[in-house]
Every structure is written in structure tokens, then in C-alpha cells.
Amino acid sequence: MKRILFVCLGNICRSPMAEGVFAKVAEERGLIPPLEFASAGTGSWHVGDPPDARAVAAARSRGVDISRQRARQVHVDDFDTYDLLIAMDEANVETLRAAAPEHHHAKIKLFLAFADGVSATEVPDPYYGGADGFSHALDLIEAASRGLADYVAGMSG
Ligand code: 4NP
């Protein structure tokens, strides 16, 4: 278990925040190296863009700098390259499953499946809402990042 790709729709809000928060949690746990991770979007609208300014500000308020990330779209090679593709919502899962060769479907997982004590199954898209949506998304992302770090640490012994 070495490579993780965080996936959302635009790759400018949720998956950049997930990549940044998970990086912090994984570093605190001493999991980097050997862990590698990145983020990507199922859509292409924002390829090359930095994260949304509201996502940058919300992450910064929790000690995470995501300002240097740049959006890219999921590519079919990613299903070979990554060991886990971590989706923010069910629509992301469906898009990934439709694009992935069947033998890679087990690599595609919902991020909140790793969040202990969280009943929500999806990180809601905060793009069309206000700052509170970004804060709520970060609460969920922090919980799921802790659980994913536990999972990865367990898998790698
Ligand atoms: P994200 O949010 O999937 O969390 O990055 C979105 C950002 C942009 C768009 C949709 C969702 N968009 O349609 O441009």
C-alpha cells in the first residue's frame, strides 16, 4: 500500500483539502515515506488551476497549506499507478468505476468509509455554498484522514 489518489469532481475544493489534510496526518504518524499521494478531478473544467480561494483559506485556518496544488483530471493510467482511489462522493465513485478496468474496481473507495463515528457517507460539494460548507467538509476530511492513516499503517505493518 503505497500510493493514494484523492478524487472529487473539480479538484479545486474537496480533494485538494483531503490531500493536504491527509499529508499532515500521515506526516504526524511517520507514514511519509513510503506513502505517496495526490489528487485529481473527474471533470476537466479546472485543469491547471490552483485550489478555490475558499478552500485555501479554510485549510490554512487548520494549519494546512494547499496553495501550491494544481488541478488535474483523473487519467486511465491512474488506475494502474495508485493502490487506492479515494472518492469524496458516490458520483465520483460511479464515474471512476465506469472508467476503470474491472480488475481495479476494488481500489475505489468512499473516503468517509474510513471516518469512525461519522454517519455521513459523502463529503458534500462546498463549491456553490458559503464558508461554512468548507469548514464542514474539513471536519469530515479530518475524521476520514485519521481513519485512512490507521488503515494504511495497518496494511503496511
Ligand atoms: P470539488 O468542487 O469537486 O470539491 O473540487 C467543485 C468545483 C468546481 C465544480 C464542481 C465542483 N465545477 O463544476 O466547476
mmCIF file of C-alpha atoms and ligand atoms in Angstrom:
data_model
loop_
_atom_site.group_PDB
_atom_site.id
_atom_site.type_symbol
_atom_site.label_atom_id
_atom_site.label_comp_id
_atom_site.label_asym_id
_atom_site.label_seq_id
_atom_site.Cartn_x
_atom_site.Cartn_y
_atom_site.Cartn_z
ATOM 1 C CA MET A 1 0.000 0.000 0.000
ATOM 2 C CA LYS A 2 1.946 2.979 -1.205
ATOM 3 C CA ARG A 3 0.064 5.344 -3.488
ATOM 4 C CA ILE A 4 -3.237 7.108 -2.804
ATOM 5 C CA LEU A 5 -5.204 9.377 -5.150
ATOM 6 C CA PHE A 6 -7.903 11.630 -3.656
ATOM 7 C CA VAL A 7 -10.686 12.294 -6.158
ATOM 8 C CA CYS A 8 -13.561 14.780 -6.399
ATOM 9 C CA LEU A 9 -15.375 16.487 -9.271
ATOM 10 C CA GLY A 10 -13.395 19.665 -9.901
ATOM 11 C CA ASN A 11 -10.134 19.024 -7.996
ATOM 12 C CA ILE A 12 -10.249 22.573 -6.637
ATOM 13 C CA CYS A 13 -12.171 22.113 -3.353
ATOM 14 C CA ARG A 14 -12.582 18.755 -1.625
ATOM 15 C CA SER A 15 -9.790 16.552 -2.965
ATOM 16 C CA PRO A 16 -7.099 19.262 -2.592
ATOM 17 C CA MET A 17 -8.213 19.749 1.025
ATOM 18 C CA ALA A 18 -8.187 15.953 1.502
ATOM 19 C CA GLU A 19 -4.687 15.682 0.039
ATOM 20 C CA GLY A 20 -3.410 18.498 2.287
ATOM 21 C CA VAL A 21 -5.070 17.292 5.491
ATOM 22 C CA PHE A 22 -4.077 13.682 4.897
ATOM 23 C CA ALA A 23 -0.472 14.776 4.235
ATOM 24 C CA LYS A 24 -0.405 16.451 7.639
ATOM 25 C CA VAL A 25 -1.929 13.461 9.444
ATOM 26 C CA ALA A 26 0.348 10.988 7.640
ATOM 27 C CA GLU A 27 3.425 13.068 8.421
ATOM 28 C CA GLU A 28 2.461 13.249 12.105
ATOM 29 C CA ARG A 29 2.168 9.448 12.070
ATOM 30 C CA GLY A 30 5.553 8.998 10.376
ATOM 31 C CA LEU A 31 3.967 7.428 7.293
ATOM 32 C CA ILE A 32 5.832 9.595 4.731
ATOM 33 C CA PRO A 33 7.833 7.977 3.150
ATOM 34 C CA PRO A 34 6.838 5.377 1.905
ATOM 35 C CA LEU A 35 3.416 6.844 1.242
ATOM 36 C CA GLU A 36 2.783 8.904 -1.890
ATOM 37 C CA PHE A 37 -0.407 10.719 -2.647
ATOM 38 C CA ALA A 38 -2.007 13.227 -4.992
ATOM 39 C CA SER A 39 -5.452 14.455 -6.001
ATOM 40 C CA ALA A 40 -7.417 14.710 -9.221
ATOM 41 C CA GLY A 41 -10.882 15.565 -10.521
ATOM 42 C CA THR A 42 -13.246 13.527 -12.650
ATOM 43 C CA GLY A 43 -14.055 16.745 -14.552
ATOM 44 C CA SER A 44 -11.720 18.843 -16.693
ATOM 45 C CA TRP A 45 -13.060 22.387 -16.134
ATOM 46 C CA HIS A 46 -10.334 23.474 -13.726
ATOM 47 C CA VAL A 47 -7.251 21.659 -15.041
ATOM 48 C CA GLY A 48 -4.163 23.715 -14.184
ATOM 49 C CA ASP A 49 -5.982 25.910 -11.664
ATOM 50 C CA PRO A 50 -4.942 26.379 -8.036
ATOM 51 C CA PRO A 51 -7.476 25.312 -5.393
ATOM 52 C CA ASP A 52 -10.506 27.569 -4.826
ATOM 53 C CA ALA A 53 -9.538 30.553 -2.623
ATOM 54 C CA ARG A 54 -12.142 29.488 -0.038
ATOM 55 C CA ALA A 55 -10.583 26.026 0.190
ATOM 56 C CA VAL A 56 -7.104 27.546 0.564
ATOM 57 C CA ALA A 57 -8.344 29.829 3.369
ATOM 58 C CA ALA A 58 -10.288 27.089 5.163
ATOM 59 C CA ALA A 59 -7.328 24.696 5.042
ATOM 60 C CA ARG A 60 -4.932 27.428 6.173
ATOM 61 C CA SER A 61 -7.120 28.073 9.219
ATOM 62 C CA ARG A 62 -6.350 24.455 10.212
ATOM 63 C CA GLY A 63 -2.633 24.704 9.586
ATOM 64 C CA VAL A 64 -2.621 23.149 6.116
ATOM 65 C CA ASP A 65 -1.162 24.936 3.063
ATOM 66 C CA ILE A 66 -2.742 23.727 -0.193
ATOM 67 C CA SER A 67 -1.947 26.845 -2.240
ATOM 68 C CA ARG A 68 0.706 25.197 -4.425
ATOM 69 C CA GLN A 69 -1.520 22.367 -5.655
ATOM 70 C CA ARG A 70 -2.741 22.487 -9.264
ATOM 71 C CA ALA A 71 -5.825 20.710 -10.583
ATOM 72 C CA ARG A 72 -5.622 17.802 -12.958
ATOM 73 C CA GLN A 73 -8.113 15.323 -14.345
ATOM 74 C CA VAL A 74 -8.154 11.628 -13.496
ATOM 75 C CA HIS A 75 -6.394 9.629 -16.213
ATOM 76 C CA VAL A 76 -6.873 5.951 -17.025
ATOM 77 C CA ASP A 77 -3.212 5.321 -16.092
ATOM 78 C CA ASP A 78 -4.100 6.351 -12.518
ATOM 79 C CA PHE A 79 -5.858 3.009 -12.001
ATOM 80 C CA ASP A 80 -2.520 1.264 -12.538
ATOM 81 C CA THR A 81 -0.397 3.831 -10.702
ATOM 82 C CA TYR A 82 -2.423 4.157 -7.490
ATOM 83 C CA ASP A 83 -3.225 1.500 -4.901
ATOM 84 C CA LEU A 84 -6.269 3.382 -3.602
ATOM 85 C CA LEU A 85 -8.552 5.897 -5.308
ATOM 86 C CA ILE A 86 -10.405 7.717 -2.558
ATOM 87 C CA ALA A 87 -13.653 9.333 -3.724
ATOM 88 C CA MET A 88 -15.403 12.212 -1.964
ATOM 89 C CA ASP A 89 -18.936 11.221 -3.040
ATOM 90 C CA GLU A 90 -20.992 8.496 -4.716
ATOM 91 C CA ALA A 91 -20.998 10.292 -8.056
ATOM 92 C CA ASN A 92 -17.188 10.256 -8.030
ATOM 93 C CA VAL A 93 -17.281 6.509 -7.282
ATOM 94 C CA GLU A 94 -19.643 5.888 -10.200
ATOM 95 C CA THR A 95 -17.523 7.938 -12.615
ATOM 96 C CA LEU A 96 -14.348 6.166 -11.515
ATOM 97 C CA ARG A 97 -15.936 2.715 -11.761
ATOM 98 C CA ALA A 98 -17.184 3.480 -15.254
ATOM 99 C CA ALA A 99 -13.667 4.495 -16.324
ATOM 100 C CA ALA A 100 -11.680 1.806 -14.503
ATOM 101 C CA PRO A 101 -10.856 -1.659 -15.791
ATOM 102 C CA GLU A 102 -12.944 -4.164 -13.795
ATOM 103 C CA HIS A 103 -9.940 -5.688 -12.011
ATOM 104 C CA HIS A 104 -9.180 -2.279 -10.455
ATOM 105 C CA HIS A 105 -12.678 -1.596 -9.060
ATOM 106 C CA ALA A 106 -11.710 -2.740 -5.552
ATOM 107 C CA LYS A 107 -9.219 0.144 -5.335
ATOM 108 C CA ILE A 108 -12.052 2.691 -5.490
ATOM 109 C CA LYS A 109 -13.388 3.570 -2.047
ATOM 110 C CA LEU A 110 -15.514 6.278 -0.431
ATOM 111 C CA PHE A 111 -13.373 8.494 1.811
ATOM 112 C CA LEU A 112 -15.934 8.580 4.634
ATOM 113 C CA ALA A 113 -15.904 4.783 4.872
ATOM 114 C CA PHE A 114 -12.727 5.421 6.899
ATOM 115 C CA ALA A 115 -14.298 8.056 9.210
ATOM 116 C CA ASP A 116 -15.127 6.498 12.588
ATOM 117 C CA GLY A 117 -18.259 7.825 14.256
ATOM 118 C CA VAL A 118 -19.408 9.747 11.176
ATOM 119 C CA SER A 119 -22.817 8.763 9.801
ATOM 120 C CA ALA A 120 -22.463 10.762 6.561
ATOM 121 C CA THR A 121 -21.232 8.762 3.575
ATOM 122 C CA GLU A 122 -20.236 11.662 1.333
ATOM 123 C CA VAL A 123 -18.186 14.858 1.658
ATOM 124 C CA PRO A 124 -20.727 17.391 0.311
ATOM 125 C CA ASP A 125 -19.540 19.617 -2.526
ATOM 126 C CA PRO A 126 -18.977 23.068 -0.958
ATOM 127 C CA TYR A 127 -18.366 24.843 -4.298
ATOM 128 C CA TYR A 128 -21.761 26.547 -4.587
ATOM 129 C CA GLY A 129 -22.163 27.394 -0.888
ATOM 130 C CA GLY A 130 -20.501 29.567 1.739
ATOM 131 C CA ALA A 131 -17.510 29.275 4.050
ATOM 132 C CA ASP A 132 -19.408 27.028 6.470
ATOM 133 C CA GLY A 133 -19.585 24.342 3.772
ATOM 134 C CA PHE A 134 -15.792 24.310 3.548
ATOM 135 C CA SER A 135 -15.486 24.091 7.325
ATOM 136 C CA HIS A 136 -17.972 21.185 7.436
ATOM 137 C CA ALA A 137 -16.111 19.419 4.613
ATOM 138 C CA LEU A 138 -12.858 19.823 6.561
ATOM 139 C CA ASP A 139 -14.427 18.306 9.701
ATOM 140 C CA LEU A 140 -15.338 15.215 7.671
ATOM 141 C CA ILE A 141 -11.982 15.161 5.868
ATOM 142 C CA GLU A 142 -10.066 15.323 9.157
ATOM 143 C CA ALA A 143 -12.025 12.390 10.603
ATOM 144 C CA ALA A 144 -11.603 10.301 7.462
ATOM 145 C CA SER A 145 -7.884 11.153 7.225
ATOM 146 C CA ARG A 146 -7.277 9.782 10.711
ATOM 147 C CA GLY A 147 -9.091 6.559 9.828
ATOM 148 C CA LEU A 148 -7.323 6.222 6.490
ATOM 149 C CA ALA A 149 -3.957 6.731 8.199
ATOM 150 C CA ASP A 150 -4.870 3.913 10.630
ATOM 151 C CA TYR A 151 -5.856 1.695 7.708
ATOM 152 C CA VAL A 152 -2.694 2.376 5.740
ATOM 153 C CA ALA A 153 -0.479 1.958 8.808
ATOM 154 C CA GLY A 154 -2.152 -1.397 9.476
ATOM 155 C CA MET A 155 -1.751 -2.554 5.889
ATOM 156 C CA SER A 156 1.941 -1.685 5.782
ATOM 157 C CA GLY A 157 2.593 -3.310 9.131
HETATM 158 P P1 4NP B 1 -14.816 19.935 -5.936
HETATM 159 O O1 4NP B 1 -15.861 21.129 -6.166
HETATM 160 O O2 4NP B 1 -15.339 18.751 -6.717
HETATM 161 O O3 4NP B 1 -14.851 19.713 -4.477
HETATM 162 O O4 4NP B 1 -13.487 20.449 -6.449
HETATM 163 C C1 4NP B 1 -16.236 21.566 -7.440
HETATM 164 C C2 4NP B 1 -15.521 22.564 -8.045
HETATM 165 C C3 4NP B 1 -15.898 23.020 -9.288
HETATM 166 C C4 4NP B 1 -17.003 22.482 -9.919
HETATM 167 C C5 4NP B 1 -17.702 21.456 -9.309
HETATM 168 C C6 4NP B 1 -17.328 21.008 -8.075
HETATM 169 N N1 4NP B 1 -17.405 22.957 -11.193
HETATM 170 O O5 4NP B 1 -18.435 22.488 -11.692
HETATM 171 O O6 4NP B 1 -16.740 23.830 -11.748
#
